[in-house]
CSV table of C-alpha atoms in Angstrom, one decimal:
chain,number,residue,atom,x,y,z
X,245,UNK,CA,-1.7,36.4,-15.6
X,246,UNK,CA,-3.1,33.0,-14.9
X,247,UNK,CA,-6.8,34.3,-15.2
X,248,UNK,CA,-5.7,36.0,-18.3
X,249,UNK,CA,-4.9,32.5,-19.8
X,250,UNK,CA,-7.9,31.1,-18.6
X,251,UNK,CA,-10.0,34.4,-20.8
X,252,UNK,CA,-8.0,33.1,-23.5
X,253,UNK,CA,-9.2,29.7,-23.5
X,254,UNK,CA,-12.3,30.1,-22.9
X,255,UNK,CA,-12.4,32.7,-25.7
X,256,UNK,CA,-10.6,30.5,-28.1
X,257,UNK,CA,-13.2,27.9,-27.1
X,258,UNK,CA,-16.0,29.5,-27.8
X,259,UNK,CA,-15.0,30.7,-31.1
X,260,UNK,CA,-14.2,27.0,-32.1
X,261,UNK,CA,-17.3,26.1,-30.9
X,262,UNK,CA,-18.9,29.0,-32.9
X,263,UNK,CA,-17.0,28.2,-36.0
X,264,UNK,CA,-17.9,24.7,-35.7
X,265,UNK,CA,-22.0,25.6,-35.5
X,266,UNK,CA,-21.2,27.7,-38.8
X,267,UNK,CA,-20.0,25.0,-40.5
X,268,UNK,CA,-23.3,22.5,-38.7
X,269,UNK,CA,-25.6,25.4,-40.1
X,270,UNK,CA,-24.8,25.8,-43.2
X,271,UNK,CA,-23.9,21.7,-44.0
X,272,UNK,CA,-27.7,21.3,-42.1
X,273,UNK,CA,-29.4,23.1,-45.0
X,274,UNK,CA,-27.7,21.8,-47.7
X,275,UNK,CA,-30.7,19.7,-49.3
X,276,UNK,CA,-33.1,21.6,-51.2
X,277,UNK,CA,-36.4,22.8,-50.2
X,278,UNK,CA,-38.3,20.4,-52.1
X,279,UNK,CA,-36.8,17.4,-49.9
X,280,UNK,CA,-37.3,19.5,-46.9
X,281,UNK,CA,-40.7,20.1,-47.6
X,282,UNK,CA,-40.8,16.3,-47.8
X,283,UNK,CA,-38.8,15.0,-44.8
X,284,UNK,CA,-41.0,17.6,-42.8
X,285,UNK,CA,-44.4,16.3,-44.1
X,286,UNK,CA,-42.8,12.7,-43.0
X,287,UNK,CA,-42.5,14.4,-39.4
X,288,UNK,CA,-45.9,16.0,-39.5
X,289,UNK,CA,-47.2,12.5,-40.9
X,290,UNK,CA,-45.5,10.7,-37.8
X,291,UNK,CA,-46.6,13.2,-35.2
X,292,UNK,CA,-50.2,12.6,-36.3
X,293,UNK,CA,-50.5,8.8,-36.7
X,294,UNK,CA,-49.2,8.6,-33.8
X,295,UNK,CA,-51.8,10.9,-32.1
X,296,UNK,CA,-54.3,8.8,-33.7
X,297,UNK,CA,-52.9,5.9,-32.1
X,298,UNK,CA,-51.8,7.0,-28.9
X,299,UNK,CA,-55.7,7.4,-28.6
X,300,UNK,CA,-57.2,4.7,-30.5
X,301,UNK,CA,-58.5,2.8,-27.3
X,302,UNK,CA,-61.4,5.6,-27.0
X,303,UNK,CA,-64.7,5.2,-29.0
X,304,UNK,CA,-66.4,7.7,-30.5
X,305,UNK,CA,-69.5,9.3,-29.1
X,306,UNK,CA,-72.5,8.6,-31.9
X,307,UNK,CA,-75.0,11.4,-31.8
X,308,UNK,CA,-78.0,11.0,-34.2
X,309,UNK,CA,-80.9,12.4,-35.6
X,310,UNK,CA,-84.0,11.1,-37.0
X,311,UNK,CA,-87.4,12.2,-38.4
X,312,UNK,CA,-90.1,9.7,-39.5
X,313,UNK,CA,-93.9,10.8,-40.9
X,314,UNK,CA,-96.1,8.7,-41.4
X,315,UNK,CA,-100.0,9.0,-42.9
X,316,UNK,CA,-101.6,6.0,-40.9
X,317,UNK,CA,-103.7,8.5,-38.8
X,318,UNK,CA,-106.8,9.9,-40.4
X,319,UNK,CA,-106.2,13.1,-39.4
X,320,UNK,CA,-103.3,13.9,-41.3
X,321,UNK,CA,-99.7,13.1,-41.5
X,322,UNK,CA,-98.0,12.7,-38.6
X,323,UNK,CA,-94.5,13.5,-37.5
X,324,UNK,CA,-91.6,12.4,-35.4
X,325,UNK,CA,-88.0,13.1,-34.4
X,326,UNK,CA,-85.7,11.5,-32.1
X,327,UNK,CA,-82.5,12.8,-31.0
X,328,UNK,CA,-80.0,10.5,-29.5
X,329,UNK,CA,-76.2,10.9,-27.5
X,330,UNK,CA,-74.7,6.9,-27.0
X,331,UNK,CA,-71.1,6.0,-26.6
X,332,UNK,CA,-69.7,2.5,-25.1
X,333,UNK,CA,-66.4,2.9,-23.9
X,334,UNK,CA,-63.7,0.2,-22.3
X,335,UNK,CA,-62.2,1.8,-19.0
X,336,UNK,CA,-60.5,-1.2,-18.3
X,337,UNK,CA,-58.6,-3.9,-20.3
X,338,UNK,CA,-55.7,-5.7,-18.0
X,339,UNK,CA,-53.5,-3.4,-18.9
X,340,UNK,CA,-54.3,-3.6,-22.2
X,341,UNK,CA,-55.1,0.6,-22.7
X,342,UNK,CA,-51.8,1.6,-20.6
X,343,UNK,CA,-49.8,-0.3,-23.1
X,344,UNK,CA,-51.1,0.8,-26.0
X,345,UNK,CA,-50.9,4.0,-25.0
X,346,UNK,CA,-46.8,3.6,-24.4
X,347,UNK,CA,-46.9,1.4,-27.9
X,348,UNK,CA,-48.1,4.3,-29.4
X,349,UNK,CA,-45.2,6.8,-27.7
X,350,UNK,CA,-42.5,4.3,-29.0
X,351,UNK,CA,-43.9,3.6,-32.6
X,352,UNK,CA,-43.4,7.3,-32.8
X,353,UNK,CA,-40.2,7.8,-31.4
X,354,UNK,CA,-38.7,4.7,-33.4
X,355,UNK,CA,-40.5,6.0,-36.7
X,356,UNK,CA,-38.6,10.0,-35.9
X,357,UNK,CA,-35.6,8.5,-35.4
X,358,UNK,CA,-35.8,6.7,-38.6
X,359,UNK,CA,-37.0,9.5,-40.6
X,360,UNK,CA,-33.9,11.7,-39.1
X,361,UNK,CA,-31.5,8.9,-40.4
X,362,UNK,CA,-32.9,9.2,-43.9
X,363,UNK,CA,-32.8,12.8,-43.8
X,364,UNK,CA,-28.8,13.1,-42.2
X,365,UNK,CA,-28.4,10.0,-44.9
X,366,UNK,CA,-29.6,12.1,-47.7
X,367,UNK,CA,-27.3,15.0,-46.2
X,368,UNK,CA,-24.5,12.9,-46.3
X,369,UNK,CA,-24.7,11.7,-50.0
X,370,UNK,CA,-24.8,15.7,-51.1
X,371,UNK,CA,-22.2,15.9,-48.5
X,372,UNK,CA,-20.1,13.1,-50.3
X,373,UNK,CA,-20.8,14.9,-53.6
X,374,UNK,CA,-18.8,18.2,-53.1
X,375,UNK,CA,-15.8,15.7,-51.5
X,376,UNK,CA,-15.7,13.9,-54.5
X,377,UNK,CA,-16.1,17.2,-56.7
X,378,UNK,CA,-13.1,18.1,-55.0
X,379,UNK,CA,-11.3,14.9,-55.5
X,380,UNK,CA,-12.2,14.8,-58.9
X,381,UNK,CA,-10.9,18.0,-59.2
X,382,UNK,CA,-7.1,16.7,-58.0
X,383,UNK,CA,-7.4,13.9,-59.7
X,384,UNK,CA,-7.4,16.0,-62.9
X,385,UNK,CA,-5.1,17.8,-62.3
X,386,UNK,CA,-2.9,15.1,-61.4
X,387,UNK,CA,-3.3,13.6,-64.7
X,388,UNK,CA,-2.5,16.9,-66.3
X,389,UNK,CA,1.1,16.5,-65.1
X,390,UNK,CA,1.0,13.0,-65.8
X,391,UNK,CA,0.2,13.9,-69.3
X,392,UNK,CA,2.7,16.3,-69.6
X,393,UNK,CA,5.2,13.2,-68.4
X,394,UNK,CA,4.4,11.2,-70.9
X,395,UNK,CA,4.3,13.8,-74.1
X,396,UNK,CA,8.5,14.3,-72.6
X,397,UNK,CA,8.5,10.5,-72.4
X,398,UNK,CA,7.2,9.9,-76.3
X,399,UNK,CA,9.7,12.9,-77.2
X,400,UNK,CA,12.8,10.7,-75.8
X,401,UNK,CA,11.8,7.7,-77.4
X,402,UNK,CA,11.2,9.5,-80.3
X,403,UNK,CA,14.6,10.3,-80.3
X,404,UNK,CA,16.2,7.2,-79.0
X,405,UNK,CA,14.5,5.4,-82.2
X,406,UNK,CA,15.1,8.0,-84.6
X,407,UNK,CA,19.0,7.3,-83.0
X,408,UNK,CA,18.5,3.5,-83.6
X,409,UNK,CA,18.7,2.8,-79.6
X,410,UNK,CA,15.5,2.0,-78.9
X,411,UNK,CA,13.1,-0.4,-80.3
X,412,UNK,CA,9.6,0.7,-82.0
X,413,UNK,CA,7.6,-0.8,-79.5
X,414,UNK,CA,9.0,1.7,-76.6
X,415,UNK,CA,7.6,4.4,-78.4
X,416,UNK,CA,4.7,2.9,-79.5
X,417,UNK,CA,4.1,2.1,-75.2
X,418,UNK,CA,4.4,5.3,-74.9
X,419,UNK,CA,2.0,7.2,-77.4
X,420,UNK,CA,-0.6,4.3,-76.0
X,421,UNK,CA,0.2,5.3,-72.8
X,422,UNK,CA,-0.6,9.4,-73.5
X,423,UNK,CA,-3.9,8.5,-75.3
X,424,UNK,CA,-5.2,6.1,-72.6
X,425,UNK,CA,-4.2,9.3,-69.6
X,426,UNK,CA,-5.7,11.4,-72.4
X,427,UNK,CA,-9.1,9.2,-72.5
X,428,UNK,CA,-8.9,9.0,-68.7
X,429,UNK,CA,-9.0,12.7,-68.3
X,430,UNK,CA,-12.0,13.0,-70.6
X,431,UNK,CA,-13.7,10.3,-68.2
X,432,UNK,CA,-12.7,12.4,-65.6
X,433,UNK,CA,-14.6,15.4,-67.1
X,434,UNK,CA,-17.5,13.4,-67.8
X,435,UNK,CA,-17.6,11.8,-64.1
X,436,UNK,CA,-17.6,15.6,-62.8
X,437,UNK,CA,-20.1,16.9,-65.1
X,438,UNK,CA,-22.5,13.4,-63.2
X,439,UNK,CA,-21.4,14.3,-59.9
X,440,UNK,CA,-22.5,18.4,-60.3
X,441,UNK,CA,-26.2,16.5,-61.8
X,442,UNK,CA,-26.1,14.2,-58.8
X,443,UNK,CA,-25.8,17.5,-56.4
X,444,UNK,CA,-28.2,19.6,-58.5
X,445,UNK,CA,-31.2,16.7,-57.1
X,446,UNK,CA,-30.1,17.0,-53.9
X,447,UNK,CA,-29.6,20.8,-53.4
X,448,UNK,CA,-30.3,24.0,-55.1
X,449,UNK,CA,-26.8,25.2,-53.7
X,450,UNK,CA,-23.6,26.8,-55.5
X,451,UNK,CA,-21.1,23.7,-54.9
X,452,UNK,CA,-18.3,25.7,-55.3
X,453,UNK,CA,-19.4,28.6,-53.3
X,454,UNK,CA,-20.1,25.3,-50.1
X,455,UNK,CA,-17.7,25.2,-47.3
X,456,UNK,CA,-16.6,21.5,-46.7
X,457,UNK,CA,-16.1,20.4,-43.0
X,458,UNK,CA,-13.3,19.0,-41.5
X,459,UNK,CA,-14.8,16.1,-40.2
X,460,UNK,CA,-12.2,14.1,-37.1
X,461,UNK,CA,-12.3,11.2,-35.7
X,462,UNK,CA,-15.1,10.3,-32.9
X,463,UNK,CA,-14.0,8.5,-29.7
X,464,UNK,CA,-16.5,4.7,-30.2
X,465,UNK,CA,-18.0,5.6,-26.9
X,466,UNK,CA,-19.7,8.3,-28.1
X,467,UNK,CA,-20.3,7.1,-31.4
X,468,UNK,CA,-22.1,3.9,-30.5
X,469,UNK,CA,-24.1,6.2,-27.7
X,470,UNK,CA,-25.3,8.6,-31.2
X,471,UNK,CA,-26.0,6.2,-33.3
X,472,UNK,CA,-29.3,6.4,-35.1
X,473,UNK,CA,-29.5,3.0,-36.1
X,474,UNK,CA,-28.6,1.4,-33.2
X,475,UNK,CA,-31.8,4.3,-31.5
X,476,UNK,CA,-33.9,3.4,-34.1
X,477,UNK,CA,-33.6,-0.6,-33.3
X,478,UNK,CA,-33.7,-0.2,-29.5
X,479,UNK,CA,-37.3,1.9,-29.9
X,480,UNK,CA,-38.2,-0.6,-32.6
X,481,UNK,CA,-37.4,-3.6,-29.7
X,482,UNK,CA,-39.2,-1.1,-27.2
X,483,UNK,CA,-42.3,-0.9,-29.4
X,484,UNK,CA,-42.2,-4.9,-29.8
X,485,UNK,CA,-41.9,-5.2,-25.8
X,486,UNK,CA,-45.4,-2.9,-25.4
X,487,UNK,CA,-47.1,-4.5,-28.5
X,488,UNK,CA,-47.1,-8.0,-26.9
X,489,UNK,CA,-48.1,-6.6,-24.0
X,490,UNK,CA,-51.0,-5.0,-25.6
X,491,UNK,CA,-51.8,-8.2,-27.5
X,492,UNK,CA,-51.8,-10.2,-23.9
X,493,UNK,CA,-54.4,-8.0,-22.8
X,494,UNK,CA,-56.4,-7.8,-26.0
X,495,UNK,CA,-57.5,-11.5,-24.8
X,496,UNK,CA,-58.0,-10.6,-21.1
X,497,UNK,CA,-61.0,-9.3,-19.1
X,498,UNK,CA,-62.6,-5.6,-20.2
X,499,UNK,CA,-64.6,-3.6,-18.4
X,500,UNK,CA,-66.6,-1.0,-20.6
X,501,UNK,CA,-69.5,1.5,-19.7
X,502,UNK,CA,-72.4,2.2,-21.5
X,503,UNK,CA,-74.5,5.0,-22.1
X,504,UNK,CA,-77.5,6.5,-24.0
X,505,UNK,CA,-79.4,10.1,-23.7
X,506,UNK,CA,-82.6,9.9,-25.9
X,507,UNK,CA,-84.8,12.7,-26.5
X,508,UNK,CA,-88.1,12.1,-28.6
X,509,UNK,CA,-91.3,12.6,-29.4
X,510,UNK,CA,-93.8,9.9,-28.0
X,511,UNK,CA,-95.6,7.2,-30.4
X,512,UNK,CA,-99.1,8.6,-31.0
X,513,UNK,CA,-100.3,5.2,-31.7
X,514,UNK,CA,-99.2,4.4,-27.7
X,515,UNK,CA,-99.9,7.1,-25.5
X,516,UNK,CA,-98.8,6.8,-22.2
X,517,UNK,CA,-98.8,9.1,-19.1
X,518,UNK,CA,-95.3,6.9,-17.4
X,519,UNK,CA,-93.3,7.5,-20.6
X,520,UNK,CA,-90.8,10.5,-20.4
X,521,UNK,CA,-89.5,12.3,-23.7
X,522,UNK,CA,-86.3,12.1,-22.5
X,523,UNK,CA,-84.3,9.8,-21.2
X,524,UNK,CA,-81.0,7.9,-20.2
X,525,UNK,CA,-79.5,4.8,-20.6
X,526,UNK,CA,-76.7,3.4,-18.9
X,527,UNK,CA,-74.4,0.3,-18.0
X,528,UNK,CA,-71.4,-1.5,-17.6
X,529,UNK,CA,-70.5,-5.0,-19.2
X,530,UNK,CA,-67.6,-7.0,-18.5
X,531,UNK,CA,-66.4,-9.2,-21.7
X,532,UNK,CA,-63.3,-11.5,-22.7
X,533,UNK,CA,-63.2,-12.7,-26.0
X,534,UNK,CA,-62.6,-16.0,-26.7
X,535,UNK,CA,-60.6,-16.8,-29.9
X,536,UNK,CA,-59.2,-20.1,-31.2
X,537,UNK,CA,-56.0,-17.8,-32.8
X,538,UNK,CA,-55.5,-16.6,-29.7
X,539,UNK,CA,-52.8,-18.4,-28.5
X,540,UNK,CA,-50.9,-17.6,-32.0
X,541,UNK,CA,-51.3,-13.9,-32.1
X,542,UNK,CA,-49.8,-14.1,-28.8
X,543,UNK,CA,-46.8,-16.5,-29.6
X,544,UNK,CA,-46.8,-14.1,-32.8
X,545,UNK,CA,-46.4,-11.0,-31.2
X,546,UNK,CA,-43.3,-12.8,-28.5
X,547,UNK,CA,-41.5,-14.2,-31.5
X,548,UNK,CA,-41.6,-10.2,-32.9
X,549,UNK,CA,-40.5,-9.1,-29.6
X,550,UNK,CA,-37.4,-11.5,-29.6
X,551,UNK,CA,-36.4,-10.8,-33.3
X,552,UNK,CA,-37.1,-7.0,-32.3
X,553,UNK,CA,-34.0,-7.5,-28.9
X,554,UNK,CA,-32.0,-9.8,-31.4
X,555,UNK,CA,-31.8,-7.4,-34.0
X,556,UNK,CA,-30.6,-4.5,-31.5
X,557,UNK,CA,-27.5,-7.0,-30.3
X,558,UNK,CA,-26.8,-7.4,-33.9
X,559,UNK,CA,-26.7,-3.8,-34.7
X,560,UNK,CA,-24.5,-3.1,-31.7
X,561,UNK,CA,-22.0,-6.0,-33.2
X,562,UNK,CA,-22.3,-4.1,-36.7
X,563,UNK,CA,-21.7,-0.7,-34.9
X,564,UNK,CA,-18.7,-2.0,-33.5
X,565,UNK,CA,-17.6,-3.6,-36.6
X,566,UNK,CA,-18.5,-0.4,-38.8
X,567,UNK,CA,-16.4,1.6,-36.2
X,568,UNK,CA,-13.4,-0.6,-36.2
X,569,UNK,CA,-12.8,-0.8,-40.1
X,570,UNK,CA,-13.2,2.6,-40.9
X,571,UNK,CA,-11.0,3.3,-37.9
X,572,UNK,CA,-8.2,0.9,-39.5
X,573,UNK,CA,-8.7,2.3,-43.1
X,574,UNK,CA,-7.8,5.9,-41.7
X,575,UNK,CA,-5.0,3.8,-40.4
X,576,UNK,CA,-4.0,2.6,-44.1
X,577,UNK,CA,-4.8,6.3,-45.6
X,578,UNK,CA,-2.5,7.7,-43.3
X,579,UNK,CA,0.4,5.2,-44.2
X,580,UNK,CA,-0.4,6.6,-48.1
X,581,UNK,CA,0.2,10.1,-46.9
X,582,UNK,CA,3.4,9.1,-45.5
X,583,UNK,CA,4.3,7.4,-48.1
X,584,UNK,CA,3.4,10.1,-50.7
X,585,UNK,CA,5.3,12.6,-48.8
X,586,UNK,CA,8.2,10.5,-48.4
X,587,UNK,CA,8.3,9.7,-52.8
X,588,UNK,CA,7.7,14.2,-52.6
X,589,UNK,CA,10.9,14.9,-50.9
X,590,UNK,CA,12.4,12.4,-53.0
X,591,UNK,CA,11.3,13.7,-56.1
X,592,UNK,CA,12.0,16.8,-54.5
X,593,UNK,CA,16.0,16.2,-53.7
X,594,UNK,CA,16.1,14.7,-57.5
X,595,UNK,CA,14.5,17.6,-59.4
X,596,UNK,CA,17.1,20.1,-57.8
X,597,UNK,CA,20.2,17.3,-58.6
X,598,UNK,CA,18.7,16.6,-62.1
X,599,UNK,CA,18.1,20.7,-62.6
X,600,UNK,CA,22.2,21.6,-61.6
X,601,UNK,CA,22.8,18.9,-64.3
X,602,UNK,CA,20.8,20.1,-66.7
X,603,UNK,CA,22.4,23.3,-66.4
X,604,UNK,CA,25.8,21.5,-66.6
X,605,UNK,CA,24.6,19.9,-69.7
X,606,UNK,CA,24.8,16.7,-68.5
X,607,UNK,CA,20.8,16.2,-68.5
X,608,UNK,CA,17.9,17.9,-70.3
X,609,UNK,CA,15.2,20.4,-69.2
X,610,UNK,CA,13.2,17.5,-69.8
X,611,UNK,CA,14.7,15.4,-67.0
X,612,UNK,CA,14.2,18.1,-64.8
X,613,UNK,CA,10.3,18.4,-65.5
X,614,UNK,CA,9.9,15.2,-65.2
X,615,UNK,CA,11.2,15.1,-61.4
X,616,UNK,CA,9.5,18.0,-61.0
X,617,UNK,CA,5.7,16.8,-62.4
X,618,UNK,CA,6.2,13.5,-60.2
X,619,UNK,CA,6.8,15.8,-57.3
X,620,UNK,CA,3.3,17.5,-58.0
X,621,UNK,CA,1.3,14.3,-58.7
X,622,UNK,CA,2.6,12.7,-55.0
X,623,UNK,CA,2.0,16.2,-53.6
X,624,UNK,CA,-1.3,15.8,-54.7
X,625,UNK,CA,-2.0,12.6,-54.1
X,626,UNK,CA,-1.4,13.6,-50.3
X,627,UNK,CA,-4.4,16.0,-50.5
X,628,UNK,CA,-6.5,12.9,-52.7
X,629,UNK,CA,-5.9,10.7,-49.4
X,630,UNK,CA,-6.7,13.6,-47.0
X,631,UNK,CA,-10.3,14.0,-48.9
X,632,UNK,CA,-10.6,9.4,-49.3
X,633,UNK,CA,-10.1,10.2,-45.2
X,634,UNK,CA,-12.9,12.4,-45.0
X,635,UNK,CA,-15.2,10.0,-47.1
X,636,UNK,CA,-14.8,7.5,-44.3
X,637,UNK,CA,-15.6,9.5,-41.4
X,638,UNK,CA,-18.3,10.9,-43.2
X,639,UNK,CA,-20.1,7.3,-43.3
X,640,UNK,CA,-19.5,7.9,-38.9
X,641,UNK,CA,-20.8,11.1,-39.3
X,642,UNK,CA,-23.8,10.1,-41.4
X,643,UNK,CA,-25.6,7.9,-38.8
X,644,UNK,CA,-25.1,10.3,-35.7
X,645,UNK,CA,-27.0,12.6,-33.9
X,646,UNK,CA,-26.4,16.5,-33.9
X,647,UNK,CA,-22.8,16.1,-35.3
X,648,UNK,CA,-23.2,18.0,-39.0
């Protein structure tokens, strides 16, 4: 029995976690394939300057080819060619080719990263999109019942001043206070309609036919440890680190070799039987330059490396900070849900008392509705909360690794 439990668990974990990579998959291909194409020629962009750069310390070999006539011989014209294979390469630079070579590594890394937090940041704004559609959504219907509150509201001051009870202005309160819910649900309408546009540039998905996540709240631990812009810094700090390293040794000692392979034809004009067609030529040279900027570049490239470390403790303070106040506005949201379903029961109890007296005669179908529409709109704005919820943790969500 207790190994039966265990097959449970495990089965029930492994569909969550199958439900849960569904929801990733699906939420993962949400832009179009226009700004994939893009993001992935960023990537293919990145891979390759950095390729470049990772092997920018070796020359390139120069091969040439040459043939020269000339018609100084009385004989005829005369012709020559010369082929020739020369490179001078640095096999040695204090440190200097080892450093550029990490530099390289973490210019790419730190440029990745980057582009993968533009492209989960771009995810997140179509993301943020269908929440707000559905918000929008609520919020419309919300104002539908409001509406329907205020036309019973103008039709009992209507009354009451046709009775001599109430004063003109009531009423005239009230019909300003249907046309301006009126006007609000026409914004409304108009604020959906931008919302569907703002979607249509990010994806060439059905919104309505999306499944939202249900996004929860991650522990700060692993939060800060996933954070891209907080990776993105400490490679960007990394690269710094190697770069004035790399500058350090750009003013130190190099050892290069040198070679040449020559093969051409002998000068007719100079015949000689101890000259060969072919040939090598070869050497080493050991240079350091000597540069009156030297001393800046290098206090340059220190004072980059310094703003580089200061900016990662900053971001780790801004992390933090990001963390905590969205944490303490789920706080708040989750007092408004309380609160909402608190006024819902209330406007629940009322709505059956104010019904019985209706039916008693004592109030009017009107009265009852009323209760009953104010019940709806707090029912609703429970789910309007629930969705504001979501918008925050989808700024956490947003700026981490592997978590949509």
């Amino acid at each position: 029995m207790k190994g039966s439990n265990v097959l449970k668990r495990l089965y029930l974990l492994c569909s969550l976690l199958f439900i849960s990579s569904l929801g990733a998959d699906e939420l993962s291909e949400i832009l179009s394939g226009t700004k994939e194409s893009l993001f992935d020629y960023q990537f293919q962009g990145n891979e390759l300057q950095s390729d470049i750069l990772s092997k920018s310390w070796i020359n390139p070999v120069t091969v040439s080819y040459g043939k020269n006539y000339t018609t100084q011989f009385r004989t005829g014209t005369v012709d020559t060619s010369t082929f020739s294979v020369s490179i001078d390469q640095p096999i040695f630079k204090s440190g200097g080719i080892y450093y550029a070579i990490k530099y390289s590594g973490a210019l790419r890394n730190a440029n990745r990263t980057d582009i993968t937090l533009q492209r989960r940041q771009m995810i997140g704004d179509a993301v943020a999109v269908l929440f707000n559609l559905k918000r929008i959504r609520l919020e419309k219907e919300k104002m539908r019942y409001q509406i329907e509150n205020d036309t019973i509201d103008i039709r009992q001051k209507r009354d009451s001043y046709e009775a001599g009870i109430l004063d003109s202005s009531f009423l005239d309160q009230a019909i300003l206070k249907k046309s301006q819910d009126e006007t609000a649900l026409l914004e409304m309408r108009l604020n959906e309609m931008e919302l569907k546009q703002r979607f249509s540039v990010l994806s060439d998905k059905n919104p309505d036919k999306l499944r939202l996540p249900k996004l929860k709240l991650i522990d700060k631990q692993n939060y800060t440890r996933k954070n891209l812009e907080l990776k993105r810094d400490s490679l960007h700090a990394l690269e710094m680190d190697y770069k004035e390293k790399t500058t350090w040794a750009k003013y130190l000692p190099t050892v290069s070799l040198h070679g040449q392979y020559i093969d051409g034809d002998l000068n007719p004009l100079f015949p000689s039987p101890n000259l060969n067609e072919s040939y090598y030529n070869y050497g080493f040279s050991i240079s350091m330059p000597i540069d009156v900027n030297a001393f800046s570049d290098i206090e340059l490239s220190k004072v980059e490396k310094l703003r580089a470390a200061t900016e990662v403790i900053d971001r780790k303070h801004t992390v933090n900070e990001e963390y905590d106040w969205i944490r303490n506005s789920l706080h708040i949201l989750d007092k408004k849900i309380s609160l909402a379903r608190k006024d819902e029961k209330i406007y629940g109890n009322l709505y059956k008392v104010t019904k019985n007296l209706a039916q008693a005669g004592e109030k009017t179908v009107y009265d009852a509705n009323v209760m009953k529409n104010s019940q709806q709109i707090r029912r609703l704005d429970q789910r309007i909360y629930s969705i504001d919820k979501q918008l925050q943790l989808l700024k956490l969500y947003v700026r981490m690794e592997n978590v949509l």
